[in-house]
């Protein structure tokens, strides 16, 4: 046995030399599998394809790089190479070998020669040791970007050997294009002219034959806009009644969210925010509203088309040019309506107004002018106003002031002394005239239509004059003269009176007798 061992060693060495020639052999030839990969620190198993056997092999020789012996087993006696003490386990039933605590230096071509029943079997394989992928991380030149304004570089770093890089954009692989460059063996990703769709998340996937690693996702924040600005009115109409609540909303595409400014007819309003609420609107709030969006990152802004809002008044009125129209003067009636009015129609005393020569309608029926107003123009004038939110109207009752005219004095021209005198003066006038009385040119009474004098004297004879005055037209009538004579008839019963009574009695008696005779004759 002791003799046999050196002999076998010589044989094995010979066989090793023979097989070391690459001719006719490829990697993984014989009883060993194709190339093996393993990671630093791990364990590799060189399994032979031999059927397990109880019977020990005559000899087994494991070596690496055809130079360094790992283990030689002759008739169950193992001798292990010094570098491999404690790192290997030999499996006697299959001649397989386990190698532990791998280092990068363990890379090499491993071969085994086995003598069994006088037959030599051979195996060869290449083991490559890799450092595992670790610490995969991505750094970005910037994560805060503006669309269409620059490029960004993402760089992937990782520990490990023989690394391959792959970039993921969301779940799909990034491929190079005009815009997208992959450099430094794929570890650098450059996006030229970033767009909003480049937000990622980007991950770097690193691999080698023994492991893989993926970075944490990196999100790019890409600012864009404002764009597609739109001003929306709610309710969506242009005309609103006074007191309405209106909401204006400015919608815009922008990241980060835009800041808003509001304008009315080009003047900035103090209200911020994307919504402008106009509560209980009045007419002064009519006008062109627009909104402007500003993006503080892109430093770009956009202004909406103006939205024309018209606040229409509900109240209307008819205003005369004077409160006291005077006949013969010019008077105009103005149909006022707050806000925009679309149609105006005039009516008089309930029927459509038929303008006479004396009337002029102007300013789209807003103003009704009487060149010289006449009392025939008295009546109720109604101006009907229509606009998209209401139909409304206002009336005015016209009373034309005129006079005084046709002054008349009624009363006796003769009166007995001690009788009661009553004179009445009248005149056509609006408003009612005031009267002043004169006797023989001397004022005797003012402010009364009637002049009454009890127990007249002779001195009450004379020329009575009445003058009428209209405090609106400020006209005074021409005087009318009424002559009065006080006659000499007693009011107590003097001689003449008694004679009169006697005559009267005789007449009554005669009448009574005559009347009785007549009745008798008829019977
Ligand atoms: C080698 O054989 C062992 C035991 O039979 C088995 O557990 C292991 O998976 C095998 N390894 C390879 C690389 O085939
Ligand atoms: C085998 O040879 C290669 C290159 O010649 C060397 O890098 C490797 O370390 C060697 N392997 C061993 C186990 O000596
Ligand atoms: C991975 O990174 C950590 C800390 O950043 C470091 O301590 C460790 O050594 C790194 N590992 C490798 C394999 O480079
Ligand atoms: C960036 O891309 C947009 C459209 O994708 C293009 O309109 C613009 O001109 C580009 N800018 C530059 C600097 O290339
Ligand atoms: C990322 O994916 C989006 C679609 O999800 C695509 O539009 C964009 O161009 C991609 N960007 C890069 C740099 O691959
Ligand atoms: C990146 O974006 C995704 C969605 O696109 C989100 O779920 C994730 O939380 C973001 N990550 C970071 C760090 O912002
Ligand atoms: C109209 O409303 C605005 C805003 O509420 C207010 O400032 C203004 O004084 C109002 N104008 C009138 C005439 O009421
Ligand atoms: C609003 O703008 C329109 C045209 O855009 C113009 O015709 C109208 O007069 C404007 N209104 C006001 C109140 O400025
Ligand atoms: C766009 O890019 C130019 C040049 O890189 C830079 O000066 C400018 O500030 C950028 N604009 C914005 C809004 O970031
Ligand atoms: C008015 O004139 C008449 C006639 O001349 C005269 O009789 C009368 O006394 C006069 N009356 C007064 C109050 O002067
Ligand atoms: C009264 O009027 C008559 C005629 O109008 C006139 O002749 C007469 O002189 C007048 N009498 C007085 C006292 O004025
Ligand atoms: C005119 O006189 C009437 C009474 O006749 C009075 O009510 C009114 O106030 C007066 N008007 C003026 C303007 O003096």
mmCIF file of N, CA and C in Angstrom, residues 4 44 132-134 152 193 250 253 271 274 314 329 335 356 392-393 414 422 499 508:
data_model
loop_
_atom_site.group_PDB
_atom_site.id
_atom_site.type_symbol
_atom_site.label_atom_id
_atom_site.label_comp_id
_atom_site.label_asym_id
_atom_site.label_seq_id
_atom_site.Cartn_x
_atom_site.Cartn_y
_atom_site.Cartn_z
ATOM 1 N N UNK A 4 2.221 1.733 -3.302
ATOM 2 C CA UNK A 4 1.228 2.049 -4.326
ATOM 3 C C UNK A 4 0.908 3.549 -4.401
ATOM 4 N N UNK A 44 -19.796 26.604 -2.496
ATOM 5 C CA UNK A 44 -20.125 26.015 -3.796
ATOM 6 C C UNK A 44 -19.993 24.503 -3.687
ATOM 7 N N UNK A 132 -21.309 40.044 -4.360
ATOM 8 C CA UNK A 132 -22.755 40.283 -4.499
ATOM 9 C C UNK A 132 -23.045 41.774 -4.696
ATOM 10 N N UNK A 133 -24.122 42.029 -5.396
ATOM 11 C CA UNK A 133 -24.557 43.415 -5.612
ATOM 12 C C UNK A 133 -25.105 43.961 -4.296
ATOM 13 N N UNK A 134 -24.667 45.158 -3.954
ATOM 14 C CA UNK A 134 -25.224 45.772 -2.743
ATOM 15 C C UNK A 134 -25.149 47.295 -2.870
ATOM 16 N N UNK A 152 -31.584 66.469 -16.962
ATOM 17 C CA UNK A 152 -31.292 65.904 -15.651
ATOM 18 C C UNK A 152 -30.474 64.625 -15.850
ATOM 19 N N UNK A 193 -34.026 67.880 -22.023
ATOM 20 C CA UNK A 193 -35.319 68.560 -22.227
ATOM 21 C C UNK A 193 -36.445 67.781 -21.546
ATOM 22 N N UNK A 250 -61.397 79.580 -11.828
ATOM 23 C CA UNK A 250 -60.312 79.597 -12.796
ATOM 24 C C UNK A 250 -59.658 78.217 -12.760
ATOM 25 N N UNK A 253 -53.952 74.069 -15.898
ATOM 26 C CA UNK A 253 -53.023 72.967 -15.696
ATOM 27 C C UNK A 253 -51.710 73.548 -15.209
ATOM 28 N N UNK A 271 -59.007 89.847 -4.313
ATOM 29 C CA UNK A 271 -59.287 88.452 -3.977
ATOM 30 C C UNK A 271 -58.228 87.503 -4.539
ATOM 31 N N UNK A 274 -58.345 80.383 -6.540
ATOM 32 C CA UNK A 274 -58.820 79.968 -7.856
ATOM 33 C C UNK A 274 -60.304 80.231 -8.032
ATOM 34 N N UNK A 314 -83.123 95.680 -11.011
ATOM 35 C CA UNK A 314 -84.510 95.247 -11.001
ATOM 36 C C UNK A 314 -85.427 96.464 -10.960
ATOM 37 N N UNK A 329 -94.714 124.674 -21.498
ATOM 38 C CA UNK A 329 -93.258 124.525 -21.417
ATOM 39 C C UNK A 329 -92.885 123.139 -21.934
ATOM 40 N N UNK A 335 -87.193 107.273 -18.666
ATOM 41 C CA UNK A 335 -87.454 105.943 -18.129
ATOM 42 C C UNK A 335 -86.117 105.382 -17.659
ATOM 43 N N UNK A 356 -97.906 111.988 -30.421
ATOM 44 C CA UNK A 356 -98.474 113.076 -31.225
ATOM 45 C C UNK A 356 -97.326 113.946 -31.727
ATOM 46 N N UNK A 392 -90.099 94.707 -16.169
ATOM 47 C CA UNK A 392 -90.429 95.582 -15.059
ATOM 48 C C UNK A 392 -91.002 96.857 -15.647
ATOM 49 N N UNK A 393 -91.528 97.677 -14.816
ATOM 50 C CA UNK A 393 -92.059 98.918 -15.336
ATOM 51 C C UNK A 393 -92.232 99.939 -14.244
ATOM 52 N N UNK A 414 -127.521 144.112 -8.339
ATOM 53 C CA UNK A 414 -128.285 145.081 -7.521
ATOM 54 C C UNK A 414 -128.635 144.395 -6.233
ATOM 55 N N UNK A 422 -123.410 138.184 -1.666
ATOM 56 C CA UNK A 422 -122.505 137.038 -1.850
ATOM 57 C C UNK A 422 -122.037 137.009 -3.287
ATOM 58 N N UNK A 499 -147.450 149.378 2.167
ATOM 59 C CA UNK A 499 -148.270 149.399 0.952
ATOM 60 C C UNK A 499 -148.054 148.131 0.145
ATOM 61 N N UNK A 508 -153.422 137.982 -3.101
ATOM 62 C CA UNK A 508 -153.597 136.604 -2.605
ATOM 63 C C UNK A 508 -155.083 136.305 -2.387
#
